[in-house]
Coordinates of N, CA and C in Angstrom, one line a residue:
M195 N 102.0 93.2 101.2 CA 103.1 93.5 102.1 C 103.8 92.1 102.3
T196 N 105.1 92.1 102.2 CA 105.9 90.9 102.5 C 105.9 90.7 104.0
D197 N 105.6 89.4 104.4 CA 105.6 89.0 105.8 C 107.0 88.7 106.2
Y198 N 107.7 89.6 107.0 CA 109.1 89.4 107.4 C 109.2 88.1 108.3
F199 N 108.2 87.7 109.0 CA 108.3 86.5 109.7 C 108.5 85.3 108.8
T200 N 107.8 85.3 107.7 CA 108.0 84.1 106.7 C 109.4 84.2 106.1
V201 N 110.0 85.3 106.0 CA 111.4 85.4 105.5 C 112.3 84.5 106.3
F202 N 112.1 84.5 107.6 CA 112.9 83.6 108.5 C 112.2 82.3 108.9
G203 N 111.1 82.0 108.3 CA 110.4 80.8 108.6 C 109.8 80.8 110.0
L204 N 109.4 81.9 110.5 CA 108.8 82.0 111.8 C 107.3 82.2 111.8
P205 N 106.7 81.7 112.9 CA 105.2 82.0 113.0 C 105.1 83.5 113.4
R206 N 103.9 84.0 113.2 CA 103.6 85.5 113.5 C 103.5 85.7 115.0
K207 N 104.6 85.4 115.7 CA 104.5 85.6 117.2 C 105.6 86.6 117.6
L208 N 105.4 87.1 118.9 CA 106.3 88.1 119.4 C 107.5 87.6 120.1
T209 N 107.4 86.3 120.6 CA 108.5 85.7 121.3 C 109.4 85.1 120.2
V210 N 110.6 85.6 120.1 CA 111.6 85.1 119.1 C 112.9 84.8 119.8
D211 N 113.5 83.7 119.4 CA 114.8 83.3 119.9 C 115.8 84.2 119.2
A212 N 116.4 85.2 119.8 CA 117.2 86.2 119.2 C 118.5 85.5 118.6
D213 N 119.1 84.5 119.3 CA 120.3 83.9 118.8 C 120.0 83.1 117.5
A214 N 118.8 82.4 117.5 CA 118.5 81.6 116.3 C 118.1 82.5 115.1
L215 N 117.5 83.7 115.4 CA 117.2 84.6 114.4 C 118.4 85.2 113.8
Q216 N 119.4 85.5 114.6 CA 120.7 86.1 114.1 C 121.4 85.0 113.3
R217 N 121.4 83.8 113.7 CA 122.1 82.7 112.9 C 121.4 82.6 111.6
R218 N 120.1 82.6 111.6 CA 119.4 82.5 110.3 C 119.6 83.7 109.4
F219 N 119.7 84.8 110.0 CA 120.0 86.1 109.3 C 121.4 85.9 108.6
Y220 N 122.4 85.4 109.3 CA 123.7 85.3 108.7 C 123.7 84.2 107.6
E221 N 122.9 83.2 107.7 CA 122.8 82.2 106.7 C 122.2 82.8 105.4
L222 N 121.1 83.5 105.6 CA 120.4 84.1 104.5 C 121.2 85.2 103.8
S223 N 121.9 85.9 104.6 CA 122.8 87.0 104.1 C 123.9 86.4 103.2
R224 N 124.5 85.3 103.7 CA 125.5 84.7 102.8 C 124.9 84.1 101.5
E225 N 123.7 83.5 101.7 CA 123.1 82.9 100.5 C 122.7 83.9 99.5
H226 N 122.3 85.1 99.9 CA 121.7 86.1 98.9 C 122.7 87.3 98.7
H227 N 123.8 87.3 99.3 CA 124.7 88.4 99.2 C 125.1 88.6 97.7
P228 N 124.9 89.8 97.2 CA 125.2 90.1 95.7 C 126.6 89.6 95.3
D229 N 127.6 89.7 96.2 CA 129.0 89.3 95.8 C 129.1 87.9 95.4
F230 N 128.2 87.0 95.9 CA 128.2 85.6 95.6 C 127.5 85.3 94.3
H231 N 126.9 86.3 93.7 CA 126.1 86.1 92.4 C 126.7 86.9 91.3
Q232 N 127.9 87.3 91.4 CA 128.5 88.2 90.3 C 128.7 87.4 89.0
G233 N 128.8 86.1 89.0 CA 129.0 85.4 87.8 C 127.7 85.0 87.1
T234 N 126.6 85.4 87.7 CA 125.3 85.0 87.1 C 124.8 86.2 86.2
D235 N 123.7 85.9 85.5 CA 123.2 86.9 84.6 C 122.6 88.1 85.4
A236 N 122.3 89.2 84.7 CA 121.8 90.4 85.3 C 120.5 90.2 86.1
A237 N 119.6 89.4 85.6 CA 118.4 89.1 86.3 C 118.6 88.4 87.6
R238 N 119.5 87.5 87.6 CA 119.8 86.8 88.9 C 120.5 87.7 89.9
Q239 N 121.4 88.5 89.4 CA 122.1 89.5 90.3 C 121.1 90.4 90.9
A240 N 120.1 90.9 90.1 CA 119.1 91.8 90.6 C 118.2 91.1 91.6
E241 N 117.9 89.9 91.4 CA 117.1 89.1 92.3 C 117.8 88.9 93.6
A242 N 119.1 88.6 93.5 CA 119.9 88.4 94.7 C 120.0 89.7 95.5
L243 N 120.2 90.8 94.9 CA 120.2 92.1 95.5 C 118.9 92.4 96.2
A244 N 117.8 92.2 95.5 CA 116.5 92.4 96.1 C 116.3 91.5 97.3
R245 N 116.6 90.3 97.2 CA 116.5 89.3 98.3 C 117.3 89.7 99.5
S246 N 118.6 90.1 99.2 CA 119.5 90.5 100.3 C 118.9 91.7 101.0
A247 N 118.4 92.7 100.3 CA 117.8 93.9 100.9 C 116.6 93.5 101.8
L248 N 115.8 92.5 101.3 CA 114.6 92.1 102.0 C 115.0 91.4 103.3
V249 N 116.1 90.6 103.3 CA 116.6 89.9 104.5 C 117.0 90.9 105.5
N250 N 117.7 92.0 105.1 CA 118.2 93.0 106.0 C 117.0 93.8 106.6
R251 N 116.0 94.2 105.8 CA 114.8 94.9 106.3 C 114.1 94.0 107.3
A252 N 113.9 92.7 107.0 CA 113.2 91.8 107.9 C 114.0 91.6 109.2
Y253 N 115.3 91.5 109.2 CA 116.0 91.4 110.4 C 115.9 92.6 111.3
R254 N 116.0 93.8 110.6 CA 115.9 95.1 111.4 C 114.5 95.1 112.1
A255 N 113.5 94.7 111.4 CA 112.2 94.7 112.0 C 111.9 93.7 113.1
L256 N 112.6 92.6 113.1 CA 112.3 91.5 114.0 C 113.3 91.3 115.1
R257 N 114.5 91.9 115.0 CA 115.5 91.5 116.0 C 115.3 92.1 117.4
D258 N 114.6 93.2 117.5 CA 114.3 93.8 118.8 C 112.8 93.8 119.1
P259 N 112.5 93.6 120.4 CA 111.1 93.4 120.7 C 110.1 94.6 120.3
L260 N 110.5 95.8 120.5 CA 109.5 96.9 120.1 C 109.4 97.1 118.6
P261 N 110.4 97.1 117.9 CA 110.2 97.2 116.4 C 109.4 96.0 115.9
R262 N 109.6 94.8 116.6 CA 108.8 93.6 116.2 C 107.4 93.8 116.4
V263 N 107.0 94.5 117.6 CA 105.6 94.8 117.8 C 105.1 95.8 116.8
E264 N 105.8 96.8 116.5 CA 105.4 97.8 115.6 C 105.2 97.2 114.2
Y265 N 106.1 96.3 113.8 CA 105.9 95.6 112.5 C 104.7 94.7 112.5
L266 N 104.5 94.0 113.6 CA 103.4 93.1 113.7 C 102.1 93.8 113.6
I267 N 102.0 95.0 114.2 CA 100.8 95.8 114.1 C 100.5 96.2 112.6
A268 N 101.6 96.7 112.0 CA 101.4 97.1 110.6 C 101.0 95.9 109.7
L269 N 101.6 94.7 110.0 CA 101.3 93.5 109.2 C 99.8 93.1 109.5
E270 N 99.4 93.1 110.7 CA 98.1 92.7 111.1 C 97.0 93.6 110.4
E271 N 97.4 94.9 110.3 CA 96.5 95.9 109.8 C 96.6 96.0 108.3
G272 N 97.6 95.4 107.7 CA 97.7 95.4 106.2 C 98.3 96.7 105.7
R273 N 99.0 97.4 106.5 CA 99.6 98.7 106.1 C 101.1 98.6 106.0
E274 N 101.7 99.6 105.4 CA 103.2 99.6 105.3 C 103.9 99.7 106.6
V275 N 105.1 99.2 106.7 CA 105.9 99.2 107.9 C 106.4 100.6 108.1
R276 N 107.1 100.9 109.3 CA 107.6 102.2 109.6 C 108.5 102.8 108.6
E277 N 109.4 102.1 108.0 CA 110.3 102.6 107.0 C 109.4 103.2 105.8
G278 N 109.4 104.5 105.7 CA 108.7 105.1 104.6 C 107.2 105.3 104.8
A279 N 106.7 104.8 105.9 CA 105.3 105.1 106.2 C 105.1 106.5 106.8
S280 N 104.0 107.1 106.5 CA 103.8 108.5 107.0 C 102.9 108.6 108.1
E281 N 102.2 107.6 108.5 CA 101.2 107.7 109.6 C 101.9 107.8 110.9
K282 N 101.5 108.9 111.7 CA 102.1 109.2 113.0 C 101.0 108.9 114.1
P283 N 101.5 108.3 115.2 CA 100.5 108.0 116.3 C 100.1 109.3 116.9
K284 N 98.8 109.3 117.3 CA 98.3 110.5 118.0 C 98.6 110.5 119.5
A285 N 98.8 111.6 120.1 CA 99.1 111.7 121.5 C 97.9 111.2 122.3
P286 N 98.1 110.2 123.2 CA 97.1 109.7 124.0 C 96.4 110.8 124.9
R287 N 95.1 110.8 125.0 CA 94.4 111.8 125.7 C 94.9 111.9 127.2
E288 N 95.1 110.7 127.8 CA 95.4 110.7 129.2 C 96.7 111.4 129.5
L289 N 97.6 111.6 128.5 CA 98.9 112.2 128.7 C 98.8 113.8 128.6
L290 N 97.8 114.2 127.9 CA 97.7 115.7 127.6 C 97.8 116.6 128.8
Q291 N 97.0 116.3 129.8 CA 97.0 117.1 131.0 C 98.3 117.1 131.7
E292 N 98.9 115.9 131.8 CA 100.2 115.8 132.4 C 101.3 116.5 131.7
M293 N 101.2 116.5 130.4 CA 102.2 117.2 129.5 C 102.0 118.7 129.6
L294 N 100.8 119.1 129.8 CA 100.6 120.6 130.0 C 101.3 121.1 131.2
E295 N 101.4 120.3 132.3 CA 102.1 120.6 133.5 C 103.6 120.7 133.2
V296 N 104.1 119.7 132.4 CA 105.5 119.7 132.1 C 105.8 120.9 131.2
Q297 N 105.0 121.3 130.3 CA 105.2 122.4 129.5 C 105.2 123.7 130.3
E298 N 104.4 123.8 131.3 CA 104.4 124.9 132.2 C 105.7 125.0 133.0
A299 N 106.2 123.9 133.4 CA 107.5 123.9 134.1 C 108.6 124.3 133.2
L300 N 108.5 123.9 131.9 CA 109.5 124.3 130.9 C 109.5 125.8 130.7
E301 N 108.3 126.3 130.5 CA 108.1 127.8 130.2 C 108.6 128.6 131.4
E302 N 108.4 128.1 132.6 CA 108.9 128.9 133.8 C 110.4 128.8 133.8
A303 N 111.0 127.7 133.5 CA 112.5 127.6 133.5 C 113.0 128.5 132.4
R304 N 112.4 128.5 131.2 CA 112.9 129.4 130.1 C 112.8 130.9 130.5
A305 N 111.7 131.2 131.2 CA 111.6 132.6 131.7 C 112.7 133.0 132.7
A306 N 113.2 132.0 133.4 CA 114.3 132.2 134.4 C 115.6 132.0 133.8
G307 N 115.7 131.8 132.5 CA 117.0 131.7 131.8 C 117.6 130.2 131.9
M308 N 116.7 129.2 132.1 CA 117.1 127.8 132.2 C 118.3 127.6 133.1
T309 N 118.2 128.3 134.3 CA 119.2 128.1 135.3 C 118.6 127.8 136.6
G310 N 119.3 127.3 137.6 CA 118.9 127.2 139.0 C 117.7 126.2 139.1
E311 N 116.8 126.5 140.0 CA 115.7 125.6 140.3 C 114.8 125.2 139.1
G312 N 114.6 126.2 138.2 CA 113.8 125.9 137.0 C 114.4 124.8 136.1
A313 N 115.7 124.9 135.9 CA 116.4 123.9 135.1 C 116.5 122.6 135.8
D314 N 116.6 122.6 137.1 CA 116.6 121.4 137.9 C 115.3 120.7 137.8
R315 N 114.2 121.5 137.8 CA 112.8 120.9 137.7 C 112.6 120.3 136.4
V316 N 113.1 120.9 135.3 CA 113.0 120.4 134.0 C 113.8 119.1 133.9
R317 N 115.0 119.0 134.5 CA 115.8 117.7 134.5 C 115.0 116.6 135.3
E318 N 114.4 117.0 136.4 CA 113.6 116.0 137.2 C 112.4 115.5 136.3
E319 N 111.7 116.4 135.6 CA 110.6 116.0 134.8 C 111.1 115.1 133.7
R320 N 112.3 115.4 133.1 CA 112.8 114.6 132.0 C 113.2 113.2 132.6
A321 N 113.8 113.1 133.8 CA 114.1 111.8 134.4 C 112.8 111.0 134.7
R322 N 111.8 111.7 135.1 CA 110.6 111.0 135.4 C 109.9 110.4 134.1
L323 N 110.0 111.2 133.1 CA 109.4 110.8 131.8 C 110.3 109.7 131.2
E324 N 111.6 109.7 131.3 CA 112.4 108.7 130.8 C 112.1 107.4 131.5
A325 N 111.9 107.4 132.8 CA 111.5 106.2 133.6 C 110.2 105.6 133.1
R326 N 109.3 106.5 132.8 CA 108.0 106.1 132.3 C 108.1 105.5 130.9
Y327 N 109.0 106.1 130.1 CA 109.2 105.6 128.7 C 109.8 104.2 128.8
A328 N 110.7 104.0 129.7 CA 111.3 102.6 129.9 C 110.2 101.6 130.4
A329 N 109.4 102.1 131.3 CA 108.3 101.3 131.8 C 107.3 100.8 130.8
E330 N 107.0 101.7 129.8 CA 106.1 101.4 128.7 C 106.7 100.3 127.9
A331 N 108.0 100.3 127.6 CA 108.7 99.3 126.9 C 108.6 97.9 127.6
E332 N 108.8 98.0 128.9 CA 108.7 96.7 129.7 C 107.3 96.2 129.7
A333 N 106.3 97.1 129.7 CA 104.9 96.6 129.7 C 104.6 96.0 128.4
I334 N 105.0 96.6 127.3 CA 104.8 96.0 126.0 C 105.4 94.6 125.8
A335 N 106.7 94.5 126.2 CA 107.4 93.3 126.1 C 106.8 92.2 127.0
G336 N 106.2 92.7 128.2 CA 105.6 91.8 129.1 C 104.4 91.1 128.6
R337 N 103.8 91.6 127.6 CA 102.5 91.0 127.0 C 102.8 90.2 125.8
A338 N 104.0 90.0 125.4 CA 104.3 89.2 124.2 C 103.8 87.8 124.3
A339 N 104.0 87.2 125.4 CA 103.6 85.8 125.6 C 102.1 85.7 125.5
E340 N 101.4 86.7 125.9 CA 99.9 86.7 125.8 C 99.5 86.7 124.4
W341 N 100.2 87.5 123.5 CA 99.9 87.5 122.1 C 100.1 86.1 121.5
D342 N 101.2 85.5 121.9 CA 101.6 84.2 121.3 C 100.5 83.1 121.7
R343 N 100.0 83.2 123.0 CA 99.0 82.3 123.4 C 97.7 82.5 122.6
L344 N 97.4 83.7 122.3 CA 96.2 84.0 121.5 C 96.4 83.5 120.0
V345 N 97.6 83.6 119.5 CA 97.8 83.1 118.2 C 97.7 81.5 118.2
D346 N 98.3 80.9 119.2 CA 98.2 79.4 119.3 C 96.8 79.0 119.5
G347 N 96.0 79.7 120.3 CA 94.6 79.3 120.6 C 93.6 79.8 119.7
G348 N 93.9 80.6 118.7 CA 92.9 81.2 117.8 C 92.0 82.2 118.5
G349 N 92.5 82.8 119.6 CA 91.7 83.8 120.3 C 91.6 85.2 119.6
D350 N 90.8 86.1 120.1 CA 90.6 87.4 119.5 C 91.8 88.3 119.9
R351 N 92.7 88.6 118.9 CA 93.9 89.4 119.2 C 93.7 90.9 119.1
K352 N 92.5 91.3 118.5 CA 92.3 92.7 118.3 C 92.4 93.6 119.5
P353 N 91.8 93.2 120.7 CA 92.0 94.1 121.9 C 93.4 94.3 122.3
L354 N 94.2 93.2 122.2 CA 95.6 93.3 122.6 C 96.4 94.1 121.5
L355 N 96.0 94.0 120.3 CA 96.7 94.8 119.2 C 96.4 96.3 119.5
E356 N 95.2 96.6 119.9 CA 94.9 98.0 120.2 C 95.6 98.5 121.4
W357 N 95.8 97.6 122.4 CA 96.5 98.0 123.6 C 98.0 98.3 123.2
F358 N 98.6 97.4 122.4 CA 100.0 97.7 121.9 C 100.1 99.0 121.2
K359 N 99.1 99.3 120.3 CA 99.1 100.6 119.6 C 99.1 101.8 120.5
Q360 N 98.3 101.7 121.6 CA 98.2 102.8 122.5 C 99.5 103.0 123.3
R361 N 100.1 101.9 123.7 CA 101.3 101.9 124.4 C 102.4 102.5 123.6
L362 N 102.5 102.1 122.3 CA 103.5 102.6 121.4 C 103.3 104.1 121.1
A363 N 102.0 104.5 121.0 CA 101.7 105.9 120.8 C 102.2 106.7 122.1
T364 N 102.0 106.2 123.2 CA 102.4 106.8 124.5 C 103.9 107.0 124.5
R365 N 104.6 105.9 124.1 CA 106.1 106.0 124.0 C 106.6 107.1 123.0
A366 N 105.9 107.1 121.9 CA 106.3 108.1 120.9 C 106.1 109.5 121.4
Y367 N 105.0 109.7 122.0 CA 104.7 111.0 122.6 C 105.7 111.4 123.7
L368 N 106.0 110.4 124.6 CA 107.0 110.7 125.7 C 108.3 111.0 125.1
R369 N 108.7 110.3 124.0 CA 110.0 110.5 123.4 C 110.1 111.9 122.9
T370 N 109.1 112.4 122.3 CA 109.1 113.8 121.7 C 109.2 114.8 122.9
V371 N 108.5 114.6 123.9 CA 108.6 115.5 125.1 C 110.0 115.5 125.7
I372 N 110.5 114.3 125.9 CA 111.8 114.1 126.5 C 112.9 114.8 125.6
D373 N 112.8 114.7 124.3 CA 113.7 115.3 123.4 C 113.5 116.9 123.5
D374 N 112.3 117.3 123.6 CA 112.1 118.8 123.7 C 112.7 119.3 125.0
L375 N 112.6 118.6 126.1 CA 113.2 119.0 127.3 C 114.7 119.0 127.2
S376 N 115.3 118.0 126.6 CA 116.7 118.0 126.4 C 117.2 119.1 125.6
D377 N 116.5 119.4 124.5 CA 116.8 120.5 123.6 C 116.8 121.8 124.4
A378 N 115.7 122.0 125.2 CA 115.6 123.3 125.9 C 116.7 123.4 126.9
L379 N 117.2 122.3 127.5 CA 118.3 122.4 128.4 C 119.7 122.5 127.7
G380 N 119.7 122.3 126.4 CA 120.9 122.3 125.7 C 121.7 121.0 125.9
E381 N 121.0 120.0 126.2 CA 121.6 118.7 126.4 C 121.0 117.7 125.5
R382 N 121.8 117.2 124.6 CA 121.3 116.2 123.7 C 121.1 114.9 124.4
E383 N 120.1 114.2 124.0 CA 119.8 112.9 124.7 C 121.0 112.0 124.8
E384 N 121.8 111.9 123.7 CA 122.9 111.1 123.7 C 124.0 111.4 124.8
D385 N 123.9 112.7 125.2 CA 124.9 113.1 126.2 C 124.7 112.6 127.6
H386 N 123.4 112.1 127.9 CA 123.2 111.7 129.3 C 122.6 110.3 129.4
V387 N 121.8 109.8 128.4 CA 121.2 108.5 128.4 C 121.2 107.9 127.0
P388 N 121.9 106.8 126.8 CA 121.8 106.3 125.4 C 120.4 105.7 125.2
H389 N 119.9 105.9 124.0 CA 118.6 105.4 123.6 C 118.5 105.1 122.2
R390 N 117.5 104.4 121.8 CA 117.2 104.2 120.4 C 115.7 104.5 120.3
R391 N 115.4 105.2 119.2 CA 114.0 105.6 118.9 C 113.3 104.3 118.4
H392 N 112.2 104.0 119.1 CA 111.4 102.8 118.6 C 110.0 103.3 118.3

């Protein structure tokens, strides 16, 4: 697996200077853009194209904190990154009981025709889950410096890596439930709260 951190000359840390990363991305993009290699032989053109694609993939993986954590986990575990990978996180056990209650509220609202109090309760549940979804992101980002200290000090990173995995799995599960509630209400997520899937 190619280490995207090395593409940008970065240590395998979670705290990244976003402006410096973007500047380096633009430099590498100009250096490897296929348009600047049109006068070279076919092998060099193919190499420039492959390098340009690698720079783009690396930037997408590292520019935002949560995809950076996801990529770091894959890298540390020696498996493929999200793009093209088929492994899905499992629903965390502690969420299952809570989600059963959410599903009951949804079924009651559907039985009532998704109007009135039932629909309002589904919207309230969705808002609560969206807040929790955002809080999970903040918690993950909040431990980035801890990861960096462990890297610098040579400490055991495995427990923190497992914690990151659990938090990301929680977010993935919450996102699915939030989307299900939005679909049931006939309200696409984009209609009321902008988000990006991470």
